[in-house]
Amino acid sequence: MPEKLRLGIFKFASCDGCQLSLLNAEEELLELAELVEFAHFPEASSRIDSGPYDLVLIEGSISTPEDLDRIQQIRRQTDTLVTIGACATAGGIQALRNGANHDEFMKLVYPHPEYLQSLATSTPISNHVSVDFELRGCPVDTGQLLQIISDKLHHRKFSVPDHSVCRDCKLQNIVCVSVARGIPCLGPLTQAGCGAICPRFHRGCYGCFGPCHQTNTDGLTDWLIKDGHASAELIPLFLNVNAEAPEFARTGAQLKRQDSAEGESDE
Amino acid sequence: MSESRTIRVGALTRVEGEGALHVSLNNNVIDRVELNIYESPRFFEAFLRGRPLEDVPDLTARICGICPVAYQMSSACAIEAALEIEIPTEIHQLRKLLYCGEWIESHCLHMHLLQAPDFFGYSSGLELGKHFPDEIKRGLRLKKIGNQILEVLGGRSVHPVNVCIGGFYRTPALDELQSLIPELEWGLQAAIETTHWISGFNFPDFVCNYDLISISNSSEYPWFGDTMGSSKGESFDVKEYEQVICEYQVPHSTALQAHKIESQTSCLFGPLARINHSRDNFHPNARELADRVNIQWPCNNPFQSILARGLEVVHAFEEALEICRNYQRPSESRIPYQPRAAVGMAATEAPRGTLFHRYEIDDAGLIQHATIIPPTSQNQKQIENDLRDYLPPLLSMEDDQVAQACERLIRSYDPCISCATHFLKLSIERVE
């Protein structure tokens, strides 16, 4: 029997949901354990083995001074590093602090902010070390996660579809929520992977998988504004779980400028 | 001359999230027991300010990937209370069904993959599965059914997308819910077998004097409710929550702790609290099983909370079956509302215990202030107190064995420190 793939899973600032997506592979989990050695997976096993690892999956964003050192140490111990989820790939929901007054945020939540170690920003792993592949999603899709591990096992190039949610929606014959119901939807800009679940549940996509390849963001926001939506209404849609993904961050900032310009011209 | 010894033991594992335990001994007498949660602050309560109230269920779900439904439910109910939105029975039943899915998924994960290995000395559920293949496969299939409920009702199991203020974005079609029934029927029997299996485990003899707190309803086992009950015989309205229980910060942990304001004493939330208060409101199979399994009521042994989880899973399957069998699709999926300046609060029962939310909203429907009190911060002080009582007879053992025993006890509360945490180390400092 060939040697098992040594897998390490490490967590930074996050909700644990992407690691849970691996444990949610209920039926495949026992099969996977035949091929993969969970060398570092503290959420599931109290046996902790040190590196080097063949593949490391990183959940969570860099948000404390200690994280800055720890991610460097982990990178040195692994052949391949893949980030899993919106936190590790784009800074996550906690990146909503970026640009805000960090001291004020600390004081708002904690009576003794001086006890805490926190950075003013939450940043993706790729800002700090080289990353071999970024798996999107808030949370990641279990099927895509298994595929990445399988790709590594079989020495295949990592790849997931990078077309939009909008296309998946059409393939499922879902009636367009924007056209038929006037609901703002990020489907045309967001990478596929979730199965177009939001339109399937009669609501607009809110961008869990981040911007897809080749977006026409301005085209969509212009159309939504012409369709009667205020800039202010669209800001929280972009500044969400992938707020720091460059294309969403740029559009969020642009909408904020438009909104304050509209506010001034009203006065 | 005093001699000091510090022993560091590897990361505390098989919990959701990571933290640390520090025990210091002075001449073999316990000085300090500190559960350190090295949390990466994520500032939810801060960045919720200024967001539209509609965003809150999706945003707060991201606090925890293991119990996102609890966050969606407590936040939706609190905002609905503020806006005086009455949720019709049919929609309320669907929310209960969603919660059944989360309890089944979360409890089965904890029972099989996190806590059960401790009773046999294995390092993981997968390793345990080599010795108990049928039991672990059954457990994983039970967990999967919990996830299937979440997928049918919410699109996906982690951070489902269907809950909104006023109800759901879309209610399921009749055949979608009926398609769950065969697996739920299998699950009910399997959950009963699992609970029997667990009742044969060898439980440490460790009984605590708890002040147990949960939502307490007169007629149903609690997921939702307005009245909190305590095993000390007190009860209070959810609206008074912050007059009874408060959060405070300690230097050794970045997660807030909580205690009762008046007595400054710790309390325990979660399955043991619920089952001691409300097992008479279990559905018939769970009720009967509660009497037949090897457990003394009231149960104040934290190691036996795994049995309480098993019984709650049986109850959740019965509840889910009843809801699916009686389902008629409501004419409207949600109740319309007008935003206005208001304050609202609500508590619901997350798998790990009571989760309290409070929101202040302005006239435009934007959040002005948010307070979230999660179960693990409320249990943290109690866990430290229990460790203090549990440790003395163990102190003659080697440090690594003491550490393992402490880990076992901590794991039995199913702490969900994932909400905002990283690293957990255990250190024992001996000064002699």
Short mmCIF file of N, CA, C and O in Angstrom, two decimals, chain A residues 143-194:
data_model
loop_
_atom_site.label_atom_id
_atom_site.label_comp_id
_atom_site.label_asym_id
_atom_site.label_seq_id
_atom_site.Cartn_x
_atom_site.Cartn_y
_atom_site.Cartn_z
N GLY A 143 -17.82 18.92 -1.36
CA GLY A 143 -17.39 18.22 -2.57
C GLY A 143 -16.11 18.81 -3.13
O GLY A 143 -15.18 18.09 -3.51
N GLN A 144 -16.04 20.15 -3.16
CA GLN A 144 -14.82 20.81 -3.66
C GLN A 144 -13.63 20.54 -2.74
O GLN A 144 -12.51 20.35 -3.21
N LEU A 145 -13.90 20.48 -1.44
CA LEU A 145 -12.83 20.23 -0.48
C LEU A 145 -12.26 18.82 -0.68
O LEU A 145 -11.04 18.62 -0.71
N LEU A 146 -13.15 17.86 -0.85
CA LEU A 146 -12.69 16.48 -1.10
C LEU A 146 -11.93 16.40 -2.41
O LEU A 146 -10.95 15.67 -2.54
N GLN A 147 -12.39 17.18 -3.40
CA GLN A 147 -11.73 17.15 -4.70
C GLN A 147 -10.29 17.67 -4.60
O GLN A 147 -9.38 17.12 -5.23
N ILE A 148 -10.11 18.72 -3.79
CA ILE A 148 -8.76 19.27 -3.62
C ILE A 148 -7.82 18.23 -3.01
O ILE A 148 -6.68 18.05 -3.45
N ILE A 149 -8.33 17.52 -2.00
CA ILE A 149 -7.50 16.48 -1.36
C ILE A 149 -7.20 15.38 -2.36
O ILE A 149 -6.08 14.88 -2.46
N SER A 150 -8.22 15.03 -3.15
CA SER A 150 -8.04 14.00 -4.17
C SER A 150 -7.04 14.44 -5.24
O SER A 150 -6.20 13.66 -5.69
N ASP A 151 -7.11 15.72 -5.64
CA ASP A 151 -6.16 16.26 -6.62
C ASP A 151 -4.72 16.10 -6.11
O ASP A 151 -3.82 15.71 -6.86
N LYS A 152 -4.55 16.39 -4.84
CA LYS A 152 -3.20 16.29 -4.26
C LYS A 152 -2.75 14.82 -4.23
O LYS A 152 -1.61 14.50 -4.56
N LEU A 153 -3.68 13.94 -3.86
CA LEU A 153 -3.37 12.50 -3.80
C LEU A 153 -2.94 11.98 -5.16
O LEU A 153 -2.08 11.11 -5.26
N HIS A 154 -3.58 12.47 -6.22
CA HIS A 154 -3.33 11.93 -7.56
C HIS A 154 -2.46 12.85 -8.41
O HIS A 154 -2.42 12.72 -9.62
N HIS A 155 -1.79 13.79 -7.75
CA HIS A 155 -0.83 14.70 -8.43
C HIS A 155 -1.48 15.44 -9.59
O HIS A 155 -0.88 15.64 -10.63
N ARG A 156 -2.76 15.82 -9.40
CA ARG A 156 -3.42 16.62 -10.44
C ARG A 156 -3.28 18.09 -10.09
O ARG A 156 -3.09 18.46 -8.93
N LYS A 157 -3.43 18.94 -11.12
CA LYS A 157 -3.43 20.38 -10.90
C LYS A 157 -4.72 20.75 -10.17
O LYS A 157 -5.79 20.25 -10.52
N PHE A 158 -4.61 21.61 -9.14
CA PHE A 158 -5.82 22.06 -8.44
C PHE A 158 -6.68 22.90 -9.38
O PHE A 158 -6.16 23.77 -10.07
N SER A 159 -7.95 22.64 -9.38
CA SER A 159 -8.82 23.46 -10.21
C SER A 159 -10.28 23.27 -9.79
O SER A 159 -10.70 22.15 -9.51
N VAL A 160 -10.99 24.37 -9.70
CA VAL A 160 -12.45 24.30 -9.51
C VAL A 160 -13.06 25.24 -10.54
O VAL A 160 -12.39 26.15 -11.02
N PRO A 161 -14.33 25.03 -10.89
CA PRO A 161 -14.95 25.92 -11.89
C PRO A 161 -14.91 27.37 -11.43
O PRO A 161 -15.13 27.64 -10.25
N ASP A 162 -14.62 28.30 -12.36
CA ASP A 162 -14.57 29.71 -11.95
C ASP A 162 -15.62 30.55 -12.67
O ASP A 162 -15.50 31.76 -12.75
N HIS A 163 -16.66 29.89 -13.18
CA HIS A 163 -17.75 30.68 -13.79
C HIS A 163 -18.66 31.23 -12.69
O HIS A 163 -18.42 31.00 -11.50
N SER A 164 -19.71 31.94 -13.08
CA SER A 164 -20.53 32.64 -12.08
C SER A 164 -21.70 31.79 -11.56
O SER A 164 -22.12 30.83 -12.21
N VAL A 165 -22.20 32.20 -10.39
CA VAL A 165 -23.41 31.61 -9.82
C VAL A 165 -24.57 31.74 -10.82
O VAL A 165 -25.40 30.84 -10.97
N CYS A 166 -24.59 32.89 -11.53
CA CYS A 166 -25.65 33.19 -12.48
C CYS A 166 -25.79 32.04 -13.50
O CYS A 166 -26.91 31.62 -13.83
N ARG A 167 -24.65 31.53 -13.98
CA ARG A 167 -24.72 30.45 -14.97
C ARG A 167 -25.30 29.17 -14.36
O ARG A 167 -26.13 28.52 -14.97
N ASP A 168 -24.87 28.85 -13.13
CA ASP A 168 -25.42 27.66 -12.46
C ASP A 168 -26.93 27.79 -12.27
O ASP A 168 -27.68 26.83 -12.37
N CYS A 169 -27.35 29.02 -11.98
CA CYS A 169 -28.77 29.30 -11.75
C CYS A 169 -29.57 28.99 -13.02
O CYS A 169 -30.61 28.33 -12.97
N LYS A 170 -29.04 29.47 -14.16
CA LYS A 170 -29.72 29.22 -15.44
C LYS A 170 -29.78 27.73 -15.73
O LYS A 170 -30.79 27.21 -16.20
N LEU A 171 -28.66 27.02 -15.44
CA LEU A 171 -28.63 25.59 -15.71
C LEU A 171 -29.66 24.82 -14.88
O LEU A 171 -30.11 23.76 -15.25
N GLN A 172 -30.00 25.40 -13.72
CA GLN A 172 -31.01 24.74 -12.87
C GLN A 172 -32.43 25.22 -13.17
O GLN A 172 -33.37 24.87 -12.44
N ASN A 173 -32.58 26.06 -14.20
CA ASN A 173 -33.90 26.60 -14.55
C ASN A 173 -34.56 27.38 -13.42
O ASN A 173 -35.77 27.29 -13.21
N ILE A 174 -33.75 28.10 -12.64
CA ILE A 174 -34.32 28.91 -11.56
C ILE A 174 -34.73 30.26 -12.16
O ILE A 174 -33.96 30.87 -12.91
N VAL A 175 -35.92 30.71 -11.82
CA VAL A 175 -36.37 32.01 -12.32
C VAL A 175 -35.49 33.10 -11.70
O VAL A 175 -35.24 33.08 -10.50
N CYS A 176 -35.03 34.04 -12.52
CA CYS A 176 -34.09 35.07 -12.04
C CYS A 176 -34.75 35.96 -10.98
O CYS A 176 -35.77 36.60 -11.24
N VAL A 177 -34.16 36.00 -9.78
CA VAL A 177 -34.76 36.79 -8.70
C VAL A 177 -34.66 38.29 -8.98
O VAL A 177 -35.52 39.06 -8.54
N SER A 178 -33.62 38.69 -9.71
CA SER A 178 -33.48 40.13 -10.01
C SER A 178 -34.51 40.57 -11.05
O SER A 178 -35.19 41.57 -10.88
N VAL A 179 -34.60 39.79 -12.13
CA VAL A 179 -35.50 40.19 -13.22
C VAL A 179 -36.96 40.02 -12.81
O VAL A 179 -37.78 40.92 -13.00
N ALA A 180 -37.30 38.88 -12.21
CA ALA A 180 -38.71 38.60 -11.93
C ALA A 180 -39.20 39.22 -10.63
O ALA A 180 -40.37 39.55 -10.50
N ARG A 181 -38.30 39.40 -9.65
CA ARG A 181 -38.76 39.87 -8.34
C ARG A 181 -38.12 41.18 -7.91
O ARG A 181 -38.41 41.66 -6.80
N GLY A 182 -37.20 41.70 -8.72
CA GLY A 182 -36.56 42.97 -8.37
C GLY A 182 -35.62 42.89 -7.18
O GLY A 182 -35.37 43.89 -6.51
N ILE A 183 -35.09 41.69 -6.89
CA ILE A 183 -34.20 41.53 -5.73
C ILE A 183 -32.75 41.69 -6.19
O ILE A 183 -32.33 41.01 -7.13
N PRO A 184 -31.96 42.56 -5.53
CA PRO A 184 -30.54 42.68 -5.92
C PRO A 184 -29.82 41.34 -5.67
O PRO A 184 -30.01 40.73 -4.63
N CYS A 185 -29.03 40.91 -6.65
CA CYS A 185 -28.40 39.59 -6.57
C CYS A 185 -26.98 39.69 -7.12
O CYS A 185 -26.76 40.26 -8.19
N LEU A 186 -26.02 39.15 -6.37
CA LEU A 186 -24.62 39.19 -6.83
C LEU A 186 -24.27 37.98 -7.70
O LEU A 186 -23.10 37.79 -8.04
N GLY A 187 -25.27 37.18 -8.07
CA GLY A 187 -25.02 35.99 -8.88
C GLY A 187 -24.17 36.22 -10.12
O GLY A 187 -23.28 35.42 -10.40
N PRO A 188 -24.38 37.31 -10.88
CA PRO A 188 -23.57 37.52 -12.08
C PRO A 188 -22.09 37.74 -11.79
O PRO A 188 -21.26 37.61 -12.67
N LEU A 189 -21.75 38.14 -10.53
CA LEU A 189 -20.36 38.47 -10.20
C LEU A 189 -19.68 37.42 -9.35
O LEU A 189 -18.46 37.45 -9.16
N THR A 190 -20.46 36.52 -8.76
CA THR A 190 -19.93 35.63 -7.73
C THR A 190 -19.55 34.28 -8.31
O THR A 190 -20.26 33.73 -9.15
N GLN A 191 -18.43 33.75 -7.81
CA GLN A 191 -17.96 32.45 -8.32
C GLN A 191 -18.92 31.33 -7.91
O GLN A 191 -19.41 31.29 -6.77
N ALA A 192 -19.13 30.41 -8.81
CA ALA A 192 -20.00 29.25 -8.55
C ALA A 192 -19.35 28.35 -7.51
O ALA A 192 -18.18 28.48 -7.19
N GLY A 193 -20.15 27.42 -6.99
CA GLY A 193 -19.62 26.46 -6.02
C GLY A 193 -20.66 26.10 -4.97
O GLY A 193 -20.65 25.01 -4.40
N CYS A 194 -21.61 27.04 -4.73
CA CYS A 194 -22.62 26.79 -3.70
C CYS A 194 -23.81 26.02 -4.26
O CYS A 194 -24.61 25.49 -3.50
#
